[in-house]
Amino acid sequence: MANIKIDDVFSMSSFDPSKFTESFRDFTEKGAQQSREAYAKMKAAGEDAGKTLEATVQTAQAGTVEIGLKAIDALRINAENSLSHMEALLGVKSIAELVELQTAFLRKQAELTVEQAKSMQETSKQVAEKLAKPTKEAAEKVMASFKVA
């Protein structure tokens, strides 16, 4: 059996505790710094998301009001036209005049309906674009940060 010197087994002349402590401290400081940076990024992203949501809600509210006012205006115009048409019908003296008046009214209402539909469509399109803008900008910002990183 070989003689093993106990002094050699327990001798740790190559192990320097001060170097281990410094390495561990560096590792810990780097981890803490990375954690602070990650937290700051998450906090900024959360604040940005909150601002985007707030802007979207405000835009949606304003868009809803705008569309609602357009609809009310269309209803008002249609009601006024119908009442004017009813008054004109009360003064009709012949069937030919009734047919002529009714035909003109229907033509005018059809044209007005098309015009109102186009107006509502354009307003809805503008509102949708305004709604998408904050989300689009936020997405572009996030994508740009990924390209940099």
Coordinates of N, CA and C in Angstrom, one line a residue:
M1 N 0.8 -1.2 0.0 CA 0.0 0.0 0.0 C 0.9 1.2 0.0
A2 N 0.5 2.2 -0.8 CA 1.3 3.4 -0.9 C 1.1 4.3 0.3
N3 N 2.1 4.9 0.6 CA 2.0 5.8 1.8 C 1.5 7.2 1.3
I4 N 0.3 7.6 1.7 CA -0.3 8.9 1.4 C 0.0 9.8 2.5
K5 N 0.5 10.9 2.1 CA 0.8 11.9 3.2 C -0.4 12.7 3.4
I6 N -0.9 12.7 4.6 CA -2.1 13.5 4.9 C -1.9 15.0 4.7
D7 N -0.7 15.4 4.9 CA -0.4 16.8 4.7 C -0.6 17.3 3.3
D8 N -0.3 16.4 2.3 CA -0.5 16.7 0.9 C -2.0 16.8 0.5
V9 N -2.8 15.9 1.1 CA -4.2 15.9 0.8 C -4.9 17.2 1.2
F10 N -4.6 17.6 2.4 CA -5.2 18.8 2.9 C -4.5 20.1 2.6
S11 N -3.5 20.0 1.9 CA -2.8 21.2 1.6 C -3.5 21.8 0.4
M12 N -3.8 23.1 0.6 CA -4.5 23.8 -0.5 C -3.7 25.0 -0.8
S13 N -2.5 24.8 -1.2 CA -1.7 25.9 -1.4 C -2.1 26.6 -2.7
S14 N -2.7 25.9 -3.6 CA -3.2 26.6 -4.9 C -4.5 27.3 -4.7
F15 N -5.2 27.2 -3.7 CA -6.5 27.8 -3.4 C -6.2 29.1 -2.7
D16 N -6.6 30.2 -3.3 CA -6.5 31.5 -2.6 C -7.8 32.1 -2.4
P17 N -8.3 32.1 -1.1 CA -9.7 32.6 -0.8 C -9.9 34.0 -1.2
S18 N -9.0 34.8 -1.2 CA -9.2 36.2 -1.6 C -9.6 36.3 -3.1
K19 N -9.0 35.5 -3.9 CA -9.3 35.5 -5.3 C -10.7 35.0 -5.5
F20 N -11.1 34.0 -4.8 CA -12.4 33.4 -4.9 C -13.5 34.5 -4.5
T21 N -13.2 35.2 -3.4 CA -14.1 36.2 -2.9 C -14.2 37.3 -4.0
E22 N -13.2 37.8 -4.6 CA -13.2 38.8 -5.6 C -14.0 38.3 -6.8
S23 N -13.8 37.1 -7.2 CA -14.6 36.6 -8.4 C -16.0 36.5 -8.0
F24 N -16.4 36.0 -6.8 CA -17.8 35.9 -6.4 C -18.4 37.3 -6.3
R25 N -17.7 38.3 -5.8 CA -18.2 39.7 -5.7 C -18.4 40.2 -7.1
D26 N -17.5 40.0 -8.0 CA -17.7 40.5 -9.4 C -18.9 39.9 -10.0
F27 N -19.1 38.6 -9.9 CA -20.2 37.8 -10.4 C -21.5 38.4 -9.8
T28 N -21.5 38.6 -8.5 CA -22.7 39.1 -7.9 C -23.1 40.5 -8.3
E29 N -22.1 41.4 -8.4 CA -22.3 42.8 -8.9 C -22.8 42.8 -10.3
K30 N -22.2 42.0 -11.2 CA -22.7 41.9 -12.6 C -24.2 41.4 -12.6
G31 N -24.5 40.4 -11.8 CA -25.9 39.9 -11.8 C -26.8 41.0 -11.3
A32 N -26.4 41.7 -10.2 CA -27.3 42.8 -9.7 C -27.5 43.9 -10.7
Q33 N -26.4 44.3 -11.4 CA -26.5 45.3 -12.4 C -27.4 44.9 -13.6
Q34 N -27.3 43.6 -14.0 CA -28.2 43.1 -15.1 C -29.6 43.1 -14.6
S35 N -29.8 42.7 -13.3 CA -31.2 42.7 -12.8 C -31.8 44.2 -12.8
R36 N -31.0 45.1 -12.4 CA -31.4 46.5 -12.4 C -31.8 47.0 -13.8
E37 N -30.9 46.7 -14.7 CA -31.2 47.0 -16.1 C -32.4 46.4 -16.7
A38 N -32.6 45.1 -16.4 CA -33.8 44.4 -16.8 C -35.1 45.0 -16.2
Y39 N -35.0 45.3 -14.9 CA -36.1 46.0 -14.2 C -36.4 47.3 -14.8
A40 N -35.4 48.1 -15.1 CA -35.6 49.4 -15.7 C -36.3 49.3 -17.1
K41 N -35.8 48.3 -17.9 CA -36.4 48.1 -19.2 C -37.9 47.7 -19.1
M42 N -38.2 46.7 -18.1 CA -39.5 46.3 -17.9 C -40.4 47.4 -17.4
K43 N -39.9 48.3 -16.5 CA -40.7 49.4 -16.0 C -41.0 50.4 -17.2
A44 N -40.0 50.7 -18.0 CA -40.2 51.6 -19.1 C -41.2 51.0 -20.1
A45 N -41.1 49.7 -20.4 CA -42.0 49.1 -21.3 C -43.5 49.1 -20.7
G46 N -43.6 48.9 -19.4 CA -44.9 48.9 -18.8 C -45.5 50.3 -18.9
E47 N -44.7 51.3 -18.6 CA -45.1 52.7 -18.7 C -45.5 53.1 -20.1
D48 N -44.7 52.6 -21.1 CA -45.1 52.9 -22.5 C -46.4 52.2 -22.9
A49 N -46.5 51.0 -22.4 CA -47.8 50.3 -22.7 C -49.0 51.0 -22.1
G50 N -48.8 51.5 -20.9 CA -49.9 52.3 -20.2 C -50.2 53.5 -21.0
K51 N -49.2 54.2 -21.5 CA -49.4 55.5 -22.2 C -50.1 55.1 -23.6
T52 N -49.7 54.0 -24.2 CA -50.3 53.6 -25.5 C -51.8 53.3 -25.3
L53 N -52.1 52.5 -24.2 CA -53.4 52.2 -23.9 C -54.3 53.4 -23.6
E54 N -53.7 54.3 -22.9 CA -54.5 55.6 -22.6 C -54.8 56.4 -23.8
A55 N -53.8 56.5 -24.7 CA -54.0 57.2 -26.0 C -55.0 56.5 -26.8
T56 N -55.0 55.2 -26.9 CA -55.9 54.4 -27.7 C -57.3 54.6 -27.2
V57 N -57.5 54.6 -25.8 CA -58.8 54.8 -25.3 C -59.4 56.2 -25.5
Q58 N -58.5 57.2 -25.4 CA -58.9 58.6 -25.7 C -59.3 58.7 -27.1
T59 N -58.5 58.1 -28.0 CA -58.8 58.2 -29.5 C -60.1 57.5 -29.8
A60 N -60.3 56.3 -29.2 CA -61.6 55.6 -29.4 C -62.8 56.4 -28.9
Q61 N -62.6 57.0 -27.8 CA -63.7 57.8 -27.3 C -64.0 59.0 -28.2
A62 N -63.0 59.7 -28.6 CA -63.2 60.8 -29.6 C -63.8 60.3 -30.9
G63 N -63.3 59.2 -31.4 CA -63.8 58.6 -32.6 C -65.3 58.2 -32.5
T64 N -65.6 57.6 -31.4 CA -67.0 57.2 -31.2 C -67.9 58.5 -31.1
V65 N -67.5 59.5 -30.5 CA -68.3 60.8 -30.5 C -68.4 61.3 -31.9
E66 N -67.3 61.3 -32.7 CA -67.4 61.8 -34.0 C -68.4 61.0 -34.9
I67 N -68.3 59.7 -34.8 CA -69.2 58.8 -35.6 C -70.6 59.0 -35.1
G68 N -70.8 59.1 -33.8 CA -72.1 59.3 -33.3 C -72.8 60.6 -33.8
L69 N -72.0 61.7 -33.8 CA -72.5 63.0 -34.3 C -72.8 62.9 -35.8
K70 N -72.0 62.2 -36.6 CA -72.3 62.0 -38.0 C -73.6 61.3 -38.1
A71 N -73.8 60.3 -37.3 CA -75.1 59.5 -37.4 C -76.3 60.4 -37.0
I72 N -76.2 61.1 -36.0 CA -77.2 62.0 -35.6 C -77.5 63.0 -36.6
D73 N -76.5 63.6 -37.3 CA -76.7 64.6 -38.3 C -77.4 63.9 -39.5
A74 N -77.0 62.7 -39.9 CA -77.7 62.0 -41.0 C -79.2 61.8 -40.6
L75 N -79.5 61.4 -39.4 CA -80.9 61.1 -39.0 C -81.7 62.4 -39.0
R76 N -81.0 63.5 -38.6 CA -81.7 64.8 -38.6 C -82.1 65.2 -40.0
I77 N -81.1 65.1 -40.9 CA -81.3 65.5 -42.3 C -82.4 64.6 -42.9
N78 N -82.4 63.3 -42.7 CA -83.4 62.4 -43.2 C -84.8 62.7 -42.7
A79 N -84.8 63.1 -41.4 CA -86.1 63.4 -40.8 C -86.7 64.7 -41.4
E80 N -85.8 65.7 -41.5 CA -86.2 67.0 -42.1 C -86.7 66.8 -43.6
N81 N -86.0 66.0 -44.3 CA -86.4 65.7 -45.7 C -87.7 65.0 -45.8
S82 N -87.9 64.0 -44.9 CA -89.2 63.3 -44.9 C -90.3 64.2 -44.5
L83 N -90.1 65.1 -43.5 CA -91.2 66.0 -43.1 C -91.5 67.0 -44.2
S84 N -90.5 67.4 -44.9 CA -90.7 68.4 -46.0 C -91.5 67.6 -47.1
H85 N -91.1 66.4 -47.4 CA -91.8 65.6 -48.4 C -93.3 65.4 -48.0
M86 N -93.5 65.1 -46.8 CA -94.9 64.9 -46.3 C -95.7 66.2 -46.5
E87 N -95.1 67.3 -46.2 CA -95.8 68.6 -46.4 C -96.1 68.8 -47.9
A88 N -95.1 68.5 -48.8 CA -95.3 68.6 -50.2 C -96.4 67.7 -50.7
L89 N -96.5 66.5 -50.1 CA -97.6 65.5 -50.5 C -99.0 66.1 -50.2
L90 N -99.0 66.9 -49.1 CA -100.4 67.4 -48.7 C -100.9 68.4 -49.8
G91 N -100.0 69.0 -50.6 CA -100.4 69.9 -51.6 C -100.6 69.3 -53.0
V92 N -100.5 68.0 -53.1 CA -100.6 67.3 -54.4 C -102.1 67.5 -54.9
K93 N -102.2 67.8 -56.3 CA -103.5 68.0 -56.9 C -103.8 66.9 -57.9
S94 N -102.8 66.0 -58.2 CA -103.1 65.0 -59.2 C -102.2 63.8 -58.9
I95 N -102.6 62.7 -59.5 CA -101.8 61.4 -59.4 C -100.4 61.6 -60.0
A96 N -100.4 62.3 -61.2 CA -99.1 62.5 -61.9 C -98.2 63.3 -61.0
E97 N -98.7 64.3 -60.4 CA -97.9 65.2 -59.5 C -97.4 64.3 -58.3
L98 N -98.2 63.5 -57.8 CA -97.8 62.6 -56.7 C -96.6 61.7 -57.1
V99 N -96.8 61.1 -58.3 CA -95.7 60.1 -58.8 C -94.4 60.9 -59.0
E100 N -94.6 62.1 -59.6 CA -93.4 62.9 -59.9 C -92.7 63.3 -58.6
L101 N -93.5 63.8 -57.6 CA -92.9 64.2 -56.3 C -92.3 63.0 -55.6
Q102 N -93.0 61.9 -55.6 CA -92.4 60.7 -54.9 C -91.1 60.2 -55.6
T103 N -91.1 60.2 -56.9 CA -89.9 59.8 -57.6 C -88.7 60.7 -57.3
A104 N -89.0 62.0 -57.3 CA -87.9 62.9 -57.0 C -87.4 62.7 -55.6
F105 N -88.3 62.5 -54.7 CA -87.9 62.3 -53.3 C -87.1 61.0 -53.1
L106 N -87.5 60.0 -53.7 CA -86.8 58.7 -53.6 C -85.4 58.8 -54.3
R107 N -85.3 59.5 -55.4 CA -84.0 59.7 -56.0 C -83.1 60.5 -55.1
K108 N -83.6 61.6 -54.6 CA -82.8 62.5 -53.7 C -82.4 61.7 -52.5
Q109 N -83.3 60.9 -51.9 CA -82.9 60.1 -50.7 C -81.9 59.1 -51.0
A110 N -82.0 58.4 -52.2 CA -81.0 57.4 -52.5 C -79.6 58.1 -52.7
E111 N -79.6 59.2 -53.3 CA -78.3 59.9 -53.5 C -77.7 60.4 -52.1
L112 N -78.6 60.9 -51.3 CA -78.2 61.3 -49.9 C -77.7 60.1 -49.1
T113 N -78.4 59.0 -49.2 CA -78.0 57.8 -48.5 C -76.6 57.4 -48.9
V114 N -76.3 57.4 -50.2 CA -75.0 57.0 -50.7 C -73.9 58.0 -50.2
E115 N -74.3 59.3 -50.2 CA -73.4 60.3 -49.7 C -73.1 60.1 -48.2
Q116 N -74.1 59.9 -47.5 CA -74.0 59.7 -46.0 C -73.2 58.4 -45.7
A117 N -73.4 57.4 -46.5 CA -72.6 56.1 -46.3 C -71.1 56.4 -46.6
K118 N -70.8 57.1 -47.6 CA -69.4 57.4 -47.9 C -68.8 58.2 -46.8
S119 N -69.6 59.2 -46.3 CA -69.1 60.0 -45.3 C -68.8 59.2 -44.0
M120 N -69.7 58.4 -43.6 CA -69.5 57.5 -42.5 C -68.4 56.5 -42.7
Q121 N -68.2 56.0 -43.9 CA -67.1 55.1 -44.1 C -65.8 55.8 -44.0
E122 N -65.7 57.0 -44.5 CA -64.5 57.8 -44.4 C -64.1 58.2 -43.0
T123 N -65.1 58.6 -42.2 CA -64.9 58.9 -40.8 C -64.5 57.6 -40.1
S124 N -65.1 56.5 -40.3 CA -64.7 55.3 -39.7 C -63.3 54.9 -40.0
K125 N -62.9 55.1 -41.2 CA -61.6 54.8 -41.7 C -60.6 55.7 -40.9
Q126 N -60.9 56.9 -40.8 CA -60.0 57.9 -40.2 C -59.9 57.5 -38.7
V127 N -61.0 57.2 -38.1 CA -61.0 56.8 -36.6 C -60.1 55.5 -36.5
A128 N -60.3 54.6 -37.3 CA -59.5 53.3 -37.2 C -58.0 53.6 -37.4
E129 N -57.7 54.5 -38.3 CA -56.2 54.8 -38.5 C -55.7 55.5 -37.2
K130 N -56.5 56.4 -36.7 CA -56.1 57.1 -35.4 C -55.9 56.1 -34.3
L131 N -56.8 55.1 -34.2 CA -56.8 54.1 -33.2 C -55.5 53.2 -33.3
A132 N -55.2 52.9 -34.6 CA -54.0 52.0 -34.8 C -52.7 52.7 -34.6
K133 N -52.7 54.1 -34.7 CA -51.4 54.8 -34.7 C -50.6 54.6 -33.4
P134 N -51.2 54.8 -32.2 CA -50.3 54.6 -31.0 C -49.8 53.1 -30.9
T135 N -50.6 52.2 -31.3 CA -50.2 50.8 -31.2 C -49.1 50.5 -32.2
K136 N -49.2 51.1 -33.4 CA -48.2 50.9 -34.5 C -46.9 51.5 -34.0
E137 N -47.0 52.7 -33.5 CA -45.8 53.4 -33.1 C -45.1 52.7 -31.9
A138 N -45.8 52.1 -31.0 CA -45.3 51.4 -29.9 C -44.6 50.1 -30.4
A139 N -45.2 49.4 -31.4 CA -44.7 48.2 -31.9 C -43.4 48.5 -32.7
E140 N -43.4 49.6 -33.4 CA -42.2 50.0 -34.2 C -41.0 50.4 -33.2
K141 N -41.4 51.0 -32.1 CA -40.4 51.3 -31.1 C -39.7 50.0 -30.5
V142 N -40.6 49.1 -30.2 CA -40.1 47.8 -29.6 C -39.2 47.1 -30.6
M143 N -39.7 47.1 -31.9 CA -38.9 46.4 -32.9 C -37.5 47.1 -33.1
A144 N -37.5 48.4 -33.0 CA -36.3 49.1 -33.1 C -35.3 48.8 -32.0
S145 N -35.9 48.6 -30.8 CA -35.0 48.3 -29.6 C -34.5 46.9 -29.8
F146 N -35.2 46.0 -30.4 CA -34.7 44.6 -30.7 C -33.5 44.7 -31.7
K147 N -33.7 45.5 -32.7 CA -32.6 45.6 -33.7 C -31.3 46.2 -33.1
V148 N -31.5 47.1 -32.2 CA -30.3 47.7 -31.5 C -29.6 46.7 -30.6
A149 N -30.4 45.9 -29.9 CA -29.9 45.0 -28.9 C -29.2 43.8 -29.6

